[in-house]
């Protein structure tokens, strides 16, 4: 990573998906990612988004820490 900051020893991921902008499922929140990775402190968060012409969309959250 470019900043040189310590990201921690653990990481977790969460995601949410949407179909046709009407039906959605999942939890892409920072808390969900931290819980999934067993983090007690979060030092950095990244996001990744993907969409196909409004038919399908996915948001992923990556949390790093200890």
N, CA, C and O atoms as CSV, one atom per row, in Angstrom:
chain,resi,resn,atom,element,x,y,z
A,1,UNK,N,N,0.828,-1.183,0.000
A,1,UNK,CA,C,0.000,0.000,0.000
A,1,UNK,C,C,0.868,1.241,0.000
A,1,UNK,O,O,1.995,1.214,0.494
A,2,UNK,N,N,0.367,2.293,-0.533
A,2,UNK,CA,C,1.162,3.485,-0.787
A,2,UNK,C,C,1.452,4.313,0.463
A,2,UNK,O,O,2.489,4.973,0.527
A,3,UNK,N,N,0.563,4.295,1.458
A,3,UNK,CA,C,0.741,5.183,2.608
A,3,UNK,C,C,1.810,4.702,3.570
A,3,UNK,O,O,2.360,5.507,4.322
A,4,UNK,N,N,2.118,3.416,3.569
A,4,UNK,CA,C,3.098,2.875,4.500
A,4,UNK,C,C,2.541,2.667,5.899
A,4,UNK,O,O,3.282,2.262,6.796
A,5,UNK,N,N,1.259,2.931,6.110
A,5,UNK,CA,C,0.640,2.775,7.424
A,5,UNK,C,C,0.459,1.295,7.751
A,5,UNK,O,O,0.258,0.472,6.858
A,6,UNK,N,N,0.532,0.968,9.033
A,6,UNK,CA,C,0.312,-0.402,9.492
A,6,UNK,C,C,-1.176,-0.719,9.411
A,6,UNK,O,O,-1.992,-0.047,10.042
A,7,UNK,N,N,-1.533,-1.748,8.629
A,7,UNK,CA,C,-2.932,-2.111,8.461
A,7,UNK,C,C,-3.437,-3.030,9.564
A,7,UNK,O,O,-4.648,-3.189,9.714
A,8,UNK,N,N,-2.554,-3.632,10.332
A,8,UNK,CA,C,-2.955,-4.556,11.379
A,8,UNK,C,C,-2.707,-5.988,10.966
A,8,UNK,O,O,-2.192,-6.253,9.880
A,9,UNK,N,N,-3.073,-6.906,11.832
A,9,UNK,CA,C,-2.797,-8.324,11.599
A,9,UNK,C,C,-4.007,-9.104,11.118
A,9,UNK,O,O,-3.875,-10.266,10.734
A,10,UNK,N,N,-5.196,-8.486,11.132
A,10,UNK,CA,C,-6.421,-9.178,10.741
A,10,UNK,C,C,-7.159,-8.374,9.664
A,10,UNK,O,O,-6.937,-7.174,9.496
A,11,UNK,N,N,-8.039,-9.070,8.943
A,11,UNK,CA,C,-8.892,-8.379,7.978
A,11,UNK,C,C,-10.236,-9.094,7.896
A,11,UNK,O,O,-10.351,-10.282,8.194
A,12,UNK,N,N,-11.234,-8.343,7.488
A,12,UNK,CA,C,-12.571,-8.901,7.323
A,12,UNK,C,C,-13.257,-8.277,6.126
A,12,UNK,O,O,-12.918,-7.168,5.713
A,13,UNK,N,N,-14.223,-8.992,5.571
A,13,UNK,CA,C,-14.935,-8.535,4.380
A,13,UNK,C,C,-16.437,-8.651,4.591
A,13,UNK,O,O,-16.917,-9.590,5.226
A,14,UNK,N,N,-17.165,-7.692,4.053
A,14,UNK,CA,C,-18.620,-7.773,4.017
A,14,UNK,C,C,-19.084,-7.300,2.645
A,14,UNK,O,O,-18.343,-6.621,1.935
A,15,UNK,N,N,-20.311,-7.660,2.275
A,15,UNK,CA,C,-20.803,-7.228,0.970
A,15,UNK,C,C,-22.324,-7.143,0.958
A,15,UNK,O,O,-23.013,-7.736,1.789
A,16,UNK,N,N,-22.819,-6.384,-0.012
A,16,UNK,CA,C,-24.248,-6.281,-0.271
A,16,UNK,C,C,-24.449,-6.316,-1.780
A,16,UNK,O,O,-23.612,-5.837,-2.546
A,17,UNK,N,N,-25.577,-6.895,-2.193
A,17,UNK,CA,C,-25.908,-6.993,-3.603
A,17,UNK,C,C,-27.291,-6.412,-3.852
A,17,UNK,O,O,-28.152,-6.433,-2.972
A,18,UNK,N,N,-27.497,-5.895,-5.057
A,18,UNK,CA,C,-28.790,-5.353,-5.454
A,18,UNK,C,C,-29.137,-5.876,-6.845
A,18,UNK,O,O,-28.287,-5.932,-7.733
A,19,UNK,N,N,-30.390,-6.254,-7.015
A,19,UNK,CA,C,-30.876,-6.753,-8.291
A,19,UNK,C,C,-31.958,-5.808,-8.817
A,19,UNK,O,O,-32.974,-5.598,-8.155
A,20,UNK,N,N,-31.747,-5.254,-9.977
A,20,UNK,CA,C,-32.674,-4.330,-10.632
A,20,UNK,C,C,-32.987,-3.098,-9.778
A,20,UNK,O,O,-33.971,-2.405,-10.039
A,21,UNK,N,N,-32.180,-2.820,-8.782
A,21,UNK,CA,C,-32.413,-1.680,-7.909
A,21,UNK,C,C,-33.629,-1.842,-7.019
A,21,UNK,O,O,-34.043,-0.893,-6.353
A,22,UNK,N,N,-34.207,-3.037,-7.002
A,22,UNK,CA,C,-35.430,-3.284,-6.235
A,22,UNK,C,C,-35.164,-4.232,-5.077
A,22,UNK,O,O,-35.583,-3.963,-3.951
A,23,UNK,N,N,-34.485,-5.319,-5.331
A,23,UNK,CA,C,-34.206,-6.337,-4.327
A,23,UNK,C,C,-32.756,-6.200,-3.881
A,23,UNK,O,O,-31.846,-6.180,-4.709
A,24,UNK,N,N,-32.547,-6.107,-2.595
A,24,UNK,CA,C,-31.196,-5.991,-2.054
A,24,UNK,C,C,-31.010,-6.999,-0.930
A,24,UNK,O,O,-31.950,-7.336,-0.209
A,25,UNK,N,N,-29.778,-7.472,-0.799
A,25,UNK,CA,C,-29.475,-8.380,0.311
A,25,UNK,C,C,-28.040,-8.154,0.750
A,25,UNK,O,O,-27.193,-7.729,-0.036
A,26,UNK,N,N,-27.781,-8.444,2.011
A,26,UNK,CA,C,-26.438,-8.340,2.545
A,26,UNK,C,C,-26.237,-7.112,3.402
A,26,UNK,O,O,-27.129,-6.275,3.542
A,27,UNK,N,N,-25.050,-7.019,3.973
A,27,UNK,CA,C,-24.654,-5.908,4.825
A,27,UNK,C,C,-23.218,-5.559,4.475
A,27,UNK,O,O,-22.304,-6.319,4.793
A,28,UNK,N,N,-23.006,-4.427,3.829
A,28,UNK,CA,C,-21.667,-4.005,3.419
A,28,UNK,C,C,-21.072,-3.003,4.394
A,28,UNK,O,O,-20.178,-2.238,4.030
A,29,UNK,N,N,-21.555,-3.000,5.621
A,29,UNK,CA,C,-21.078,-2.037,6.608
A,29,UNK,C,C,-19.715,-2.388,7.189
A,29,UNK,O,O,-19.277,-3.538,7.146
A,30,UNK,N,N,-19.063,-1.382,7.727
A,30,UNK,CA,C,-17.753,-1.563,8.350
A,30,UNK,C,C,-17.868,-2.498,9.550
A,30,UNK,O,O,-16.999,-3.344,9.758
A,31,UNK,N,N,-18.917,-2.356,10.329
A,31,UNK,CA,C,-19.100,-3.208,11.506
A,31,UNK,C,C,-19.219,-4.674,11.098
A,31,UNK,O,O,-18.649,-5.547,11.753
A,32,UNK,N,N,-19.954,-4.951,10.019
A,32,UNK,CA,C,-20.100,-6.337,9.542
A,32,UNK,C,C,-18.755,-6.904,9.088
A,32,UNK,O,O,-18.449,-8.064,9.363
A,33,UNK,N,N,-17.957,-6.101,8.400
A,33,UNK,CA,C,-16.637,-6.555,7.953
A,33,UNK,C,C,-15.721,-6.798,9.150
A,33,UNK,O,O,-15.004,-7.798,9.190
A,34,UNK,N,N,-15.741,-5.897,10.116
A,34,UNK,CA,C,-14.894,-6.042,11.306
A,34,UNK,C,C,-15.301,-7.272,12.113
A,34,UNK,O,O,-14.441,-8.022,12.574
A,35,UNK,N,N,-16.584,-7.480,12.285
A,35,UNK,CA,C,-17.075,-8.645,13.019
A,35,UNK,C,C,-16.689,-9.932,12.303
A,35,UNK,O,O,-16.261,-10.893,12.942
A,36,UNK,N,N,-16.837,-9.956,11.001
A,36,UNK,CA,C,-16.494,-11.132,10.211
A,36,UNK,C,C,-15.023,-11.498,10.294
A,36,UNK,O,O,-14.665,-12.671,10.187
A,37,UNK,N,N,-14.171,-10.502,10.483
A,37,UNK,CA,C,-12.738,-10.746,10.582
A,37,UNK,C,C,-12.228,-10.841,12.007
A,37,UNK,O,O,-11.030,-11.035,12.218
A,38,UNK,N,N,-13.107,-10.708,12.991
A,38,UNK,CA,C,-12.702,-10.770,14.388
A,38,UNK,C,C,-11.889,-9.569,14.832
A,38,UNK,O,O,-11.050,-9.691,15.724
A,39,UNK,N,N,-12.120,-8.414,14.229
A,39,UNK,CA,C,-11.381,-7.200,14.580
A,39,UNK,C,C,-12.010,-6.510,15.784
A,39,UNK,O,O,-13.233,-6.399,15.876
A,40,UNK,N,N,-11.183,-6.056,16.691
A,40,UNK,CA,C,-11.672,-5.241,17.803
A,40,UNK,C,C,-11.384,-3.767,17.545
A,40,UNK,O,O,-12.064,-2.901,18.095
A,41,UNK,N,N,-10.384,-3.472,16.715
A,41,UNK,CA,C,-10.092,-2.105,16.284
A,41,UNK,C,C,-9.885,-2.104,14.773
A,41,UNK,O,O,-9.282,-3.025,14.223
A,42,UNK,N,N,-10.382,-1.079,14.114
A,42,UNK,CA,C,-10.251,-0.943,12.664
A,42,UNK,C,C,-9.276,0.196,12.376
A,42,UNK,O,O,-9.440,1.308,12.879
A,43,UNK,N,N,-8.251,-0.095,11.555
A,43,UNK,CA,C,-7.274,0.936,11.228
A,43,UNK,C,C,-7.389,1.434,9.798
A,43,UNK,O,O,-6.892,2.514,9.477
A,44,UNK,N,N,-8.040,0.658,8.931
A,44,UNK,CA,C,-8.148,1.054,7.520
A,44,UNK,C,C,-9.346,0.351,6.895
A,44,UNK,O,O,-9.670,-0.781,7.256
A,45,UNK,N,N,-10.006,1.034,5.945
A,45,UNK,CA,C,-11.153,0.462,5.251
A,45,UNK,C,C,-11.019,0.745,3.760
A,45,UNK,O,O,-10.683,1.860,3.359
A,46,UNK,N,N,-11.286,-0.274,2.939
A,46,UNK,CA,C,-11.339,-0.128,1.484
A,46,UNK,C,C,-12.709,-0.577,1.000
A,46,UNK,O,O,-13.371,-1.399,1.635
A,47,UNK,N,N,-13.122,-0.024,-0.133
A,47,UNK,CA,C,-14.393,-0.398,-0.751
A,47,UNK,C,C,-14.156,-0.793,-2.200
A,47,UNK,O,O,-13.244,-0.281,-2.849
A,48,UNK,N,N,-14.976,-1.703,-2.702
A,48,UNK,CA,C,-14.938,-2.095,-4.104
A,48,UNK,C,C,-16.380,-2.169,-4.603
A,48,UNK,O,O,-17.209,-2.856,-4.005
A,49,UNK,N,N,-16.683,-1.467,-5.692
A,49,UNK,CA,C,-18.034,-1.447,-6.240
A,49,UNK,C,C,-18.030,-2.020,-7.649
A,49,UNK,O,O,-17.087,-1.822,-8.415
A,50,UNK,N,N,-19.108,-2.737,-7.978
A,50,UNK,CA,C,-19.262,-3.336,-9.292
A,50,UNK,C,C,-20.722,-3.201,-9.703
A,50,UNK,O,O,-21.618,-3.438,-8.893
A,51,UNK,N,N,-20.969,-2.823,-10.958
A,51,UNK,CA,C,-22.339,-2.667,-11.436
A,51,UNK,C,C,-22.437,-3.076,-12.897
A,51,UNK,O,O,-21.510,-2.869,-13.681
A,52,UNK,N,N,-23.577,-3.660,-13.248
A,52,UNK,CA,C,-23.862,-4.032,-14.633
A,52,UNK,C,C,-25.138,-3.313,-15.066
A,52,UNK,O,O,-26.239,-3.835,-14.888
A,53,UNK,N,N,-24.993,-2.142,-15.622
A,53,UNK,CA,C,-26.096,-1.377,-16.221
A,53,UNK,C,C,-27.362,-1.310,-15.375
A,53,UNK,O,O,-28.467,-1.307,-15.917
A,54,UNK,N,N,-27.216,-1.256,-14.073
A,54,UNK,CA,C,-28.368,-1.159,-13.193
A,54,UNK,C,C,-29.114,-2.460,-12.942
A,54,UNK,O,O,-30.037,-2.494,-12.128
A,55,UNK,N,N,-28.730,-3.527,-13.626
A,55,UNK,CA,C,-29.375,-4.823,-13.408
A,55,UNK,C,C,-28.850,-5.497,-12.145
A,55,UNK,O,O,-29.596,-6.140,-11.406
A,56,UNK,N,N,-27.564,-5.336,-11.919
A,56,UNK,CA,C,-26.910,-5.978,-10.777
A,56,UNK,C,C,-25.849,-5.035,-10.235
A,56,UNK,O,O,-25.135,-4.392,-11.004
A,57,UNK,N,N,-25.743,-4.951,-8.927
A,57,UNK,CA,C,-24.704,-4.144,-8.293
A,57,UNK,C,C,-24.209,-4.850,-7.042
A,57,UNK,O,O,-24.979,-5.509,-6.344
A,58,UNK,N,N,-22.922,-4.706,-6.766
A,58,UNK,CA,C,-22.336,-5.301,-5.570
A,58,UNK,C,C,-21.353,-4.308,-4.960
A,58,UNK,O,O,-20.548,-3.702,-5.666
A,59,UNK,N,N,-21.427,-4.150,-3.642
A,59,UNK,CA,C,-20.495,-3.325,-2.897
A,59,UNK,C,C,-19.805,-4.205,-1.869
A,59,UNK,O,O,-20.464,-4.869,-1.069
A,60,UNK,N,N,-18.476,-4.211,-1.891
A,60,UNK,CA,C,-17.692,-4.984,-0.933
A,60,UNK,C,C,-16.925,-4.024,-0.032
A,60,UNK,O,O,-16.399,-3.013,-0.497
A,61,UNK,N,N,-16.863,-4.342,1.246
A,61,UNK,CA,C,-16.130,-3.547,2.223
A,61,UNK,C,C,-15.035,-4.419,2.818
A,61,UNK,O,O,-15.292,-5.544,3.247
A,62,UNK,N,N,-13.808,-3.896,2.842
A,62,UNK,CA,C,-12.664,-4.591,3.410
A,62,UNK,C,C,-12.165,-3.790,4.609
A,62,UNK,O,O,-11.777,-2.631,4.465
A,63,UNK,N,N,-12.173,-4.402,5.781
A,63,UNK,CA,C,-11.709,-3.748,7.002
A,63,UNK,C,C,-10.410,-4.394,7.460
A,63,UNK,O,O,-10.271,-5.616,7.403
A,64,UNK,N,N,-9.466,-3.590,7.912
A,64,UNK,CA,C,-8.168,-4.069,8.384
A,64,UNK,C,C,-7.921,-3.523,9.791
A,64,UNK,O,O,-8.318,-2.400,10.102
A,65,UNK,N,N,-7.278,-4.306,10.626
A,65,UNK,CA,C,-6.983,-3.857,11.983
A,65,UNK,C,C,-6.517,-4.993,12.854
A,65,UNK,O,O,-5.915,-5.955,12.376
A,66,UNK,N,N,-6.798,-4.879,14.126
A,66,UNK,CA,C,-6.391,-5.891,15.118
A,66,UNK,C,C,-7.574,-6.311,15.966
A,66,UNK,O,O,-7.431,-7.152,16.853
